[in-house]
XYZ file of C-alpha atoms in Angstrom:
683
model
C 76.483 77.476 127.638
C 74.818 76.690 124.329
C 71.419 77.410 125.831
C 72.684 80.789 127.094
C 74.051 81.746 123.648
C 70.856 80.628 121.965
C 68.859 82.730 124.454
C 71.015 85.780 123.652
C 70.373 85.360 119.950
C 66.646 84.843 120.488
C 66.209 87.830 122.831
C 68.275 90.166 120.683
C 71.117 90.767 123.130
C 73.573 89.771 120.429
C 71.663 90.426 117.240
C 71.022 94.001 118.265
C 74.706 94.645 117.694
C 74.333 93.839 114.020
C 75.098 90.614 112.240
C 78.820 91.241 111.815
C 79.260 92.267 115.493
C 77.194 89.271 116.507
C 79.552 87.038 114.597
C 82.539 88.687 116.270
C 81.030 88.032 119.728
C 80.240 84.446 118.811
C 83.782 83.963 117.549
C 85.229 85.366 120.785
C 83.042 83.108 122.898
C 83.899 80.233 120.634
C 87.613 80.860 121.143
C 87.133 81.053 124.924
C 85.177 77.820 124.855
C 87.888 76.236 122.787
C 90.522 77.103 125.410
C 88.433 75.880 128.346
C 87.131 72.670 126.804
C 89.990 71.660 124.556
C 90.974 68.834 126.862
C 87.362 67.634 127.264
C 85.848 65.018 125.065
C 82.840 67.229 124.268
C 84.948 70.163 123.021
C 84.686 69.342 119.324
C 80.932 68.814 119.485
C 80.555 72.170 121.242
C 82.461 73.864 118.426
C 80.335 72.169 115.775
C 77.055 73.085 117.491
C 78.026 76.734 117.889
C 79.158 76.814 114.275
C 75.859 75.385 113.112
C 73.977 77.899 115.259
C 75.797 80.898 113.795
C 75.472 79.377 110.351
C 71.716 79.421 110.589
C 71.883 83.155 111.115
C 74.144 83.701 108.104
C 72.131 81.783 105.532
C 70.621 84.334 103.141
C 67.078 84.254 101.914
C 65.814 84.453 98.361
C 66.442 87.474 96.168
C 64.745 88.867 93.117
C 65.592 90.792 90.015
C 64.123 94.255 90.663
C 60.661 94.738 89.208
C 60.540 97.727 86.873
C 57.258 99.205 85.776
C 57.195 99.239 81.964
C 54.292 100.413 79.792
C 52.317 97.820 77.867
C 53.567 99.236 74.559
C 55.742 102.040 73.323
C 54.446 105.579 73.417
C 55.172 106.430 69.791
C 53.782 103.073 68.649
C 50.565 103.813 70.469
C 50.260 107.139 68.645
C 50.806 105.622 65.220
C 49.020 102.356 65.758
C 50.256 100.665 62.577
C 53.552 99.948 60.924
C 54.921 102.892 58.950
C 55.197 100.958 55.710
C 54.701 97.566 54.214
C 57.450 95.171 53.289
C 58.669 95.027 49.714
C 57.933 98.650 48.930
C 60.687 100.744 47.374
C 61.991 103.789 49.157
C 62.111 106.223 46.241
C 60.359 108.460 45.762
C 58.389 108.634 49.027
C 55.729 110.844 47.444
C 54.796 107.938 45.201
C 55.301 105.254 47.827
C 51.900 105.143 49.458
C 50.909 101.473 49.557
C 47.969 100.549 47.393
C 47.344 97.346 49.335
C 46.677 97.127 53.061
C 49.748 96.330 55.144
C 50.413 92.777 56.234
C 49.853 91.911 59.883
C 52.742 92.934 62.075
C 54.993 90.079 63.197
C 54.797 88.916 66.779
C 58.429 89.777 67.414
C 61.460 91.301 65.768
C 62.779 89.067 62.947
C 66.116 87.404 63.560
C 67.614 88.204 60.155
C 65.993 91.641 59.961
C 68.532 92.852 57.385
C 66.983 90.533 54.780
C 63.817 92.671 54.930
C 65.729 95.421 53.126
C 65.815 93.178 50.050
C 69.473 93.815 49.228
C 71.590 90.739 48.456
C 74.846 92.642 48.842
C 73.894 93.688 52.370
C 72.996 90.108 53.247
C 76.361 88.928 51.950
C 78.184 91.554 54.010
C 76.328 90.510 57.159
C 77.247 86.859 56.530
C 80.867 87.817 56.055
C 80.901 89.888 59.234
C 79.333 87.106 61.304
C 82.015 84.754 59.956
C 85.127 86.917 60.258
C 84.576 89.808 62.651
C 87.344 89.783 65.311
C 85.100 91.173 68.060
C 82.723 88.218 67.743
C 85.634 85.801 67.990
C 87.040 87.667 70.990
C 83.654 87.479 72.717
C 83.437 83.759 71.957
C 86.870 83.147 73.463
C 85.728 84.990 76.570
C 82.891 82.476 76.852
C 85.501 79.710 76.751
C 87.455 81.482 79.490
C 84.350 82.024 81.634
C 83.346 78.387 81.209
C 86.755 77.268 82.462
C 86.386 79.566 85.490
C 82.880 78.273 86.182
C 84.030 74.654 86.086
C 86.979 75.580 88.271
C 84.665 77.170 90.843
C 82.293 74.197 90.773
C 85.217 71.866 91.469
C 85.799 73.634 94.786
C 82.795 71.831 96.268
C 84.503 68.462 95.921
C 87.474 66.927 97.730
C 90.923 67.139 96.229
C 93.076 64.039 95.922
C 96.875 64.134 95.769
C 99.786 61.706 96.033
C 102.652 63.236 98.063
C 106.076 61.691 97.630
C 108.480 62.912 100.339
C 112.198 62.315 100.818
C 113.365 64.002 104.025
C 116.781 64.304 105.654
C 116.446 64.450 109.457
C 118.736 64.632 112.473
C 118.428 61.916 115.127
C 116.463 64.301 117.294
C 113.732 64.448 114.731
C 114.640 67.895 113.438
C 114.957 68.310 109.712
C 118.484 69.109 108.605
C 118.888 72.822 108.053
C 116.791 73.859 111.078
C 117.804 74.487 114.664
C 117.081 71.639 117.149
C 114.841 72.234 120.114
C 117.660 72.278 122.621
C 119.704 74.870 120.738
C 122.668 74.502 118.449
C 125.103 73.991 121.331
C 123.344 70.786 122.417
C 124.027 69.054 119.129
C 127.156 66.885 119.339
C 129.474 66.735 116.406
C 129.165 62.954 116.023
C 125.395 62.944 115.523
C 124.467 61.928 111.984
C 121.367 62.748 110.001
C 118.811 60.183 108.857
C 116.932 59.956 105.568
C 113.238 58.972 105.514
C 110.953 58.119 102.629
C 107.191 58.590 102.456
C 104.639 57.722 99.779
C 100.965 58.323 100.442
C 97.588 59.379 99.099
C 96.051 62.479 100.627
C 92.501 63.858 100.423
C 91.638 67.453 101.377
C 88.132 68.800 101.600
C 86.724 72.085 102.824
C 83.215 71.365 104.046
C 80.707 73.714 102.448
C 78.700 74.121 105.632
C 78.212 77.883 105.161
C 77.518 77.748 101.418
C 80.719 79.545 100.418
C 81.683 77.090 97.683
C 78.120 76.917 96.349
C 77.943 80.712 96.186
C 81.316 80.862 94.416
C 80.111 78.345 91.849
C 76.865 80.249 91.395
C 78.693 83.544 90.893
C 81.033 81.999 88.318
C 78.047 80.464 86.543
C 76.327 83.834 86.257
C 79.554 85.332 84.971
C 79.564 82.617 82.318
C 76.102 83.634 81.138
C 77.189 87.254 81.248
C 79.902 86.352 78.731
C 77.314 84.513 76.620
C 75.049 87.554 76.493
C 77.965 89.883 75.821
C 78.732 87.857 72.696
C 75.103 88.218 71.658
C 75.287 91.948 72.286
C 78.431 92.207 70.147
C 76.561 90.429 67.347
C 73.538 92.712 67.715
C 75.634 95.870 67.529
C 77.818 94.484 64.738
C 74.938 93.815 62.346
C 73.388 97.204 63.052
C 76.677 99.072 62.643
C 77.497 97.317 59.375
C 74.018 97.979 57.953
C 74.287 101.648 58.989
C 77.614 102.094 57.189
C 76.242 100.309 54.132
C 73.221 102.616 53.954
C 75.600 105.567 54.205
C 77.650 104.078 51.363
C 74.549 103.740 49.158
C 73.504 107.291 49.971
C 76.943 108.616 49.023
C 76.679 106.806 45.688
C 73.435 108.664 45.043
C 74.843 111.996 46.143
C 77.890 111.545 43.930
C 75.668 110.804 40.940
C 73.591 113.874 41.682
C 76.717 116.047 41.938
C 78.058 114.718 38.615
C 74.717 115.158 36.860
C 74.332 118.666 38.256
C 77.827 119.563 37.073
C 76.954 118.327 33.576
C 73.769 120.397 33.457
C 75.604 123.474 34.725
C 78.253 122.981 32.067
C 75.548 122.868 29.388
C 74.085 126.091 30.796
C 77.565 127.614 30.683
C 77.687 126.942 26.946
C 74.377 128.758 26.546
C 75.692 131.759 28.504
C 78.841 131.856 26.385
C 76.705 132.096 23.247
C 74.695 134.914 24.754
C 77.884 136.744 25.754
C 79.075 136.583 22.162
C 75.693 137.852 21.025
C 75.777 140.645 23.591
C 72.754 139.359 25.545
C 74.761 138.356 28.666
C 77.569 139.876 30.633
C 80.974 138.522 31.522
C 79.948 138.677 35.193
C 77.132 136.203 34.529
C 79.562 133.961 32.706
C 82.042 133.939 35.607
C 79.281 133.346 38.154
C 78.199 130.295 36.214
C 81.764 129.020 36.154
C 81.997 129.614 39.910
C 78.814 127.553 40.390
C 80.316 124.695 38.366
C 83.547 124.659 40.355
C 81.580 124.833 43.615
C 79.788 121.634 42.599
C 83.065 120.035 41.570
C 84.531 120.905 44.972
C 81.871 118.816 46.713
C 82.762 115.685 44.737
C 86.124 114.991 46.487
C 84.433 115.441 49.859
C 81.769 112.902 48.960
C 84.394 110.524 47.629
C 86.355 110.823 50.882
C 83.226 110.063 52.894
C 82.587 107.064 50.656
C 86.106 105.745 51.248
C 85.633 106.249 54.986
C 82.417 104.217 54.870
C 84.199 101.445 52.952
C 87.026 101.477 55.501
C 84.564 101.227 58.391
C 82.835 98.270 56.749
C 86.151 96.564 55.994
C 87.130 96.867 59.662
C 83.874 95.213 60.735
C 84.411 92.470 58.146
C 87.903 91.688 59.388
C 89.672 92.727 56.177
C 91.345 95.743 54.571
C 89.529 98.345 52.412
C 91.399 97.330 49.270
C 89.919 93.816 49.469
C 86.327 95.013 49.729
C 84.608 95.222 46.351
C 81.146 96.779 46.347
C 78.643 97.783 43.708
C 77.650 101.347 42.803
C 74.031 100.842 43.785
C 72.106 103.554 45.563
C 69.313 103.630 48.084
C 66.864 102.521 45.397
C 68.255 99.013 45.911
C 66.662 98.925 49.387
C 63.045 98.255 50.241
C 61.234 99.576 53.274
C 61.030 96.769 55.849
C 57.969 95.958 57.867
C 58.137 96.586 61.577
C 55.755 96.073 64.475
C 55.585 99.191 66.670
C 52.908 97.499 68.764
C 55.395 95.049 70.236
C 55.063 94.803 74.021
C 57.779 96.691 75.814
C 58.407 93.676 78.069
C 60.283 92.119 75.140
C 63.062 94.589 75.906
C 64.068 92.336 78.771
C 65.295 89.844 76.164
C 67.839 92.294 74.819
C 71.338 90.936 75.379
C 72.612 94.078 77.100
C 69.720 93.837 79.574
C 70.573 90.191 80.166
C 74.218 91.132 80.708
C 73.146 93.558 83.436
C 70.884 90.895 84.934
C 73.671 88.306 85.033
C 76.014 90.833 86.637
C 73.385 91.570 89.288
C 72.860 87.887 90.079
C 76.619 87.314 90.222
C 77.020 90.279 92.594
C 74.356 88.841 94.880
C 76.182 85.517 94.928
C 79.368 87.393 95.833
C 77.544 88.855 98.842
C 76.769 85.325 99.961
C 80.441 84.417 99.557
C 81.553 87.329 101.727
C 78.893 86.509 104.321
C 80.007 82.873 104.518
C 83.661 83.849 104.899
C 82.915 85.657 108.157
C 82.283 82.272 109.764
C 85.025 79.785 110.668
C 85.839 77.313 107.888
C 86.192 73.603 108.499
C 88.773 71.590 106.577
C 89.018 67.822 106.569
C 92.098 65.951 105.456
C 92.898 62.257 105.364
C 96.146 60.578 104.445
C 97.216 56.985 104.079
C 100.547 55.625 102.927
C 103.899 54.174 103.825
C 106.832 55.767 105.614
C 110.254 54.283 106.351
C 113.957 54.903 106.591
C 114.861 52.537 103.754
C 113.481 52.785 100.269
C 113.637 48.994 99.833
C 111.413 48.461 102.892
C 109.000 51.303 102.176
C 105.975 49.210 101.299
C 106.195 46.742 104.174
C 103.067 46.272 106.339
C 104.766 47.699 109.414
C 105.456 51.018 107.609
C 101.788 51.673 106.863
C 100.364 54.823 108.444
C 97.129 56.842 108.243
C 95.679 59.962 109.763
C 92.462 61.995 109.682
C 92.541 65.673 110.638
C 89.613 68.024 111.264
C 90.798 71.621 111.163
C 88.519 74.405 112.417
C 90.008 77.922 112.325
C 88.220 80.641 114.258
C 89.120 84.234 113.372
C 89.407 86.293 116.539
C 90.671 89.546 115.067
C 91.327 90.546 111.461
C 91.027 94.309 111.631
C 87.572 94.261 110.038
C 88.818 92.767 106.774
C 86.057 90.177 106.386
C 83.333 92.505 107.539
C 84.412 95.206 105.103
C 84.586 92.629 102.328
C 80.938 91.891 102.964
C 80.089 95.606 102.962
C 81.980 95.995 99.697
C 80.050 93.112 98.109
C 76.738 94.577 99.236
C 77.670 97.953 97.739
C 78.587 96.268 94.449
C 75.236 94.518 94.416
C 73.380 97.790 94.947
C 75.407 99.288 92.114
C 74.378 96.399 89.849
C 70.725 96.950 90.796
C 70.958 100.545 89.624
C 72.911 99.507 86.525
C 70.221 96.982 85.645
C 67.495 99.624 85.975
C 69.555 102.091 83.947
C 70.060 99.547 81.167
C 66.340 98.808 80.934
C 65.418 102.494 80.819
C 68.139 103.130 78.245
C 66.726 100.346 76.080
C 63.246 101.851 76.379
C 64.619 105.254 75.382
C 66.370 103.811 72.321
C 63.206 102.134 71.047
C 61.089 105.240 71.554
C 63.716 107.393 69.854
C 63.962 105.008 66.889
C 60.185 104.853 66.468
C 59.978 108.638 66.523
C 62.852 108.899 64.046
C 61.141 106.526 61.589
C 57.794 108.275 61.814
C 59.134 111.823 61.496
C 61.741 110.922 58.860
C 58.985 109.508 56.671
C 57.112 112.814 56.854
C 60.293 114.788 56.171
C 61.110 112.507 53.261
C 57.746 113.074 51.621
C 57.952 116.844 52.013
C 61.545 117.016 50.832
C 60.762 114.972 47.738
C 58.002 117.378 46.804
C 60.343 120.320 47.386
C 62.982 118.716 45.135
C 60.486 118.104 42.335
C 59.234 121.679 42.539
C 62.802 123.038 42.493
C 63.588 120.935 39.421
C 60.525 122.214 37.570
C 61.480 125.796 38.454
C 65.010 125.219 37.178
C 63.848 123.673 33.907
C 61.488 126.612 33.317
C 64.174 129.193 34.076
C 66.663 127.476 31.752
C 64.240 127.725 28.818
C 63.156 131.269 29.673
C 66.758 132.430 30.172
C 67.751 130.955 26.810
C 65.315 133.326 25.073
C 66.168 136.237 27.371
C 62.954 136.171 29.403
C 64.601 136.214 32.854
C 67.779 137.450 34.483
C 70.731 135.338 35.338
C 70.436 135.719 39.123
C 67.019 134.051 39.049
C 68.453 131.162 37.031
C 71.425 130.818 39.383
C 69.193 130.744 42.452
C 66.891 128.059 41.056
C 69.781 125.774 40.088
C 71.381 126.162 43.509
C 68.068 125.473 45.233
C 67.481 122.336 43.230
C 70.914 120.903 43.987
C 70.569 121.705 47.705
C 67.065 120.233 47.957
C 68.056 117.079 46.110
C 71.138 116.561 48.284
C 69.057 117.088 51.425
C 66.561 114.567 50.114
C 69.254 111.913 49.787
C 70.492 112.580 53.314
C 66.956 112.294 54.688
C 66.527 109.014 52.833
C 69.672 107.781 54.542
C 68.344 108.866 57.947
C 65.051 107.185 57.146
C 66.670 103.781 56.592
C 69.004 104.345 59.513
C 65.959 104.866 61.679
C 64.739 101.383 60.773
C 68.150 99.910 61.523
C 68.211 101.648 64.910
C 64.733 100.336 65.617
C 65.689 96.751 64.852
C 68.813 97.163 66.959
C 66.866 98.646 69.859
C 64.305 95.842 69.709
C 67.083 93.266 69.990
C 66.862 92.029 66.413
C 69.403 89.630 65.006
C 69.063 87.148 67.864
C 66.757 84.228 68.338
C 64.059 85.257 70.786
C 63.631 81.929 72.597
C 63.804 82.944 76.222
C 61.321 84.073 78.796
C 61.743 87.566 80.179
C 63.575 87.149 83.514
C 62.229 90.211 85.347
C 60.876 89.219 88.719
C 62.586 85.828 88.633
C 63.659 84.427 91.972
C 66.905 82.765 92.939
C 67.796 81.290 96.288
C 71.338 81.221 97.587
C 72.821 77.785 97.463
C 70.294 76.611 94.886
C 71.217 75.311 91.456
C 69.161 77.880 89.588
C 70.916 79.156 86.479
C 70.049 81.830 84.039
C 67.883 80.122 81.371
C 69.055 80.486 77.814
C 66.749 78.350 75.762
C 63.871 75.945 76.004
C 64.914 73.829 73.060
C 67.779 71.587 72.100
C 70.797 72.729 70.146
C 69.919 73.931 66.653
C 70.616 71.732 63.694
C 73.678 72.756 61.700
C 73.402 72.115 57.959
C 76.469 70.792 56.180
C 76.426 70.629 52.385
C 78.612 68.424 50.267
C 79.482 67.985 46.656
C 81.439 65.133 45.124
C 82.876 62.768 47.708
C 86.651 62.263 47.785
C 88.257 59.055 48.928
C 89.281 58.898 52.574
C 92.971 58.308 51.905
C 93.307 61.503 49.811
C 90.999 63.740 51.880
C 92.829 66.989 52.539
C 91.129 69.764 54.489
C 91.571 73.480 55.140
C 91.172 74.548 58.738
C 89.678 78.022 59.255
C 91.351 79.951 62.050
C 89.400 80.812 65.171
C 86.318 79.381 66.847
C 82.832 79.678 65.394
C 79.610 79.919 67.359
C 76.888 77.519 66.259
C 74.682 80.449 65.205
C 77.278 81.697 62.684
C 78.103 78.456 60.873
C 75.321 78.899 58.305
C 76.534 82.441 57.618
C 80.075 81.136 57.130
C 78.902 78.562 54.604
C 76.936 81.178 52.625
C 79.832 83.633 52.758
C 82.314 81.115 51.375
C 79.976 80.224 48.528
C 79.253 83.872 47.720
C 82.908 84.901 47.601
C 84.512 81.756 46.183
C 81.889 79.943 44.095
C 84.505 78.290 41.885
C 86.657 77.000 44.739
C 83.646 75.778 46.725
C 82.394 73.402 44.053
C 82.372 69.899 45.497
C 83.488 71.082 48.944
C 81.901 70.402 52.310
C 81.929 72.225 55.621
C 82.919 70.018 58.553
C 82.389 71.524 62.030
C 84.307 69.888 64.874
C 82.904 70.481 68.340
C 85.334 72.292 70.654
C 83.125 73.185 73.591
C 79.546 73.553 74.768
C 77.384 74.719 77.630
C 74.690 72.361 78.788
C 71.688 73.582 80.718
C 68.768 71.429 81.728
C 68.092 68.725 79.166
C 69.775 70.338 76.169
C 72.865 72.052 74.850
C 72.421 75.806 75.024
C 75.667 77.077 73.528
C 78.367 75.382 71.453
C 81.392 76.410 69.428
C 83.338 74.679 66.707
C 86.475 74.555 64.641
C 85.534 74.644 60.954
C 87.162 72.695 58.148
C 86.610 72.936 54.407
C 86.825 69.327 53.224
C 87.051 67.247 50.034
C 90.357 68.411 48.570
C 91.948 65.704 46.435
C 95.541 66.846 46.936
C 97.693 68.999 49.137
C 98.350 71.432 46.289
C 94.624 71.935 45.763
C 94.066 72.612 49.463
C 97.025 75.015 49.638
C 95.755 76.950 46.628
C 92.409 77.429 48.323
C 94.084 78.461 51.601
C 96.222 81.029 49.774
C 93.053 82.475 48.251
C 91.587 82.890 51.718
C 94.771 84.476 53.042
C 94.697 86.995 50.201
C 91.372 88.154 51.674
C 92.871 88.431 55.164
C 91.315 85.152 56.342
C 93.709 82.911 58.249
C 93.780 79.169 57.557
C 96.023 76.113 57.404
C 96.057 72.858 55.472
C 95.303 69.661 57.399
C 96.215 66.186 56.142
C 94.732 62.839 57.240
C 98.073 61.862 58.784
C 98.255 64.943 61.022
C 94.678 64.883 62.259
C 93.199 61.395 62.400
C 90.628 62.498 64.960
C 89.213 64.992 62.510
C 88.702 62.297 59.903
C 87.005 60.084 62.464
C 84.523 62.877 63.181
C 83.916 63.791 59.538
C 80.361 63.041 58.405
C 79.384 62.213 54.830
C 76.117 63.869 53.804
C 74.411 64.732 50.600
C 73.305 68.251 49.681
C 70.376 69.404 51.754
C 70.863 66.940 54.614
C 71.758 68.076 58.092
C 73.046 66.833 61.393
C 73.177 68.099 64.949
C 76.621 68.422 66.501
C 76.467 68.148 70.287
């Protein structure tokens, strides 16, 4: 019989029906064989051989991330050839900003802390604060914790489960449990028959053999979902830094525009005084006087609008920082406080594959392919093994006697004969999801390419617009100054003066908006290039993964980064109070948290230390790839001192609690004493 089935598979009589139909036919023949050979001693071996034969058909081959044809470099970068500007150069005015020295060589890749290239300490402090306190980053980190638990749960399915059943049963003398009908019917049970109590204590092992690769595929899918969560956290961080920098540039631009509006209103008021003198002298009309007043009030009307936009920008930044607008204190600096960063438009476009959103799409695709393998394996009959050993008796005092010992081993093979197409349609559904993820991956890559090209074009064209607009503003100012002097001596009419002053204000306001767009273009470029993340990973396009293998999405080729912890004066161990910061912190944000605390609370941080306590990690290969911590501010000499510091944090919408040595001895055991500038790696 086995030879006949093998011949059908080899000649195509069965496989021509399609894999799913082939499995249905094999299952039907398997069920028929089970009925005819159940009493024979070779029945079980026949089932196992047929199962192995159909399993060979179901095993999937290798699969690849789709290869997408990307250009060697970006189109707009190829047209420009060099970076638009050199680092350290001020952004105002652009007409005077041509570099006198040749630009420095372009970096090999996008800098991690790209916002520092703008040369603004306030912006750097805001980024540190956002990385420390932004709720979205903490939410994404908690999703990594959840995905890790699911991945470990799925991996545990490949191993046997061990349990210890304790059973107390009440049975009738016929062997039927009390509360159920006996085999002979209720009428056969005499009234004098009494029930019997039995006791059973045993150890039981249950194991589903992973002969079709179902459990391995489930573990692989959960593992890819874990890395998807990791890359989603990275993508949240990438978008957070770019969004915060964009709102900050808008805030600086609004400061400039408000100053321009106030200065213009002052100049117009001075001109109004001149017109009033001329009206008294009979050299100007009342109509000219009222038109000048109308121009002044028109300028004043723009000031509340600009102030509202400024408050909106502050509110948007406060939301990203995890605080309220009233707690955010910013300077009145303008765009002159920023420098033009250096950028490398000649970066190879293949680096886009390291963007976290691209890696999210890749992980989703690999997980979907693993789900296809799960659905394919579930078409085949599962095999469950169970073994039990223990004691069973009718008296609790005699339960553990040698004569009450029992054991059993059960091999359970369940063949699905008819399920209405449920399993087959589950496989079709998984295949459709995988094809969707293939298209989503391609769409994400092309979207990333579009964003970089658009940002490069925006930077290049905004620089040209900025130069032209600055020249237009200077010319309008010269025309206004000339008309003011000429009008004062009666050499020109009022309409000419009014037009020149309106033109100057409009040109200068447009110039400030173009400056804002110019810096925003750089921010968009850094965001599109994947800046703000450590570029340590090889581009995965074209990578191969085989079903059932242990391949995982690589995250890093190096060990866990070193986390610096700085300390001041050392307190004695018996009086060491600490302040626990709420939430988990990713290892890449601990440095930012330390800088943020020192920037905002320099007085309270004197003599303090930052003590990270490891809460979880992801190991891959020979090193730790991801880790997260609970953070503690240490070295408080008393509870009152620690509570005062915690109240200061709470006033800035940062949650915390005071921890004493008595309530957290483990924390004190893990506390490390280091001097300023030393570091340690927390694994």
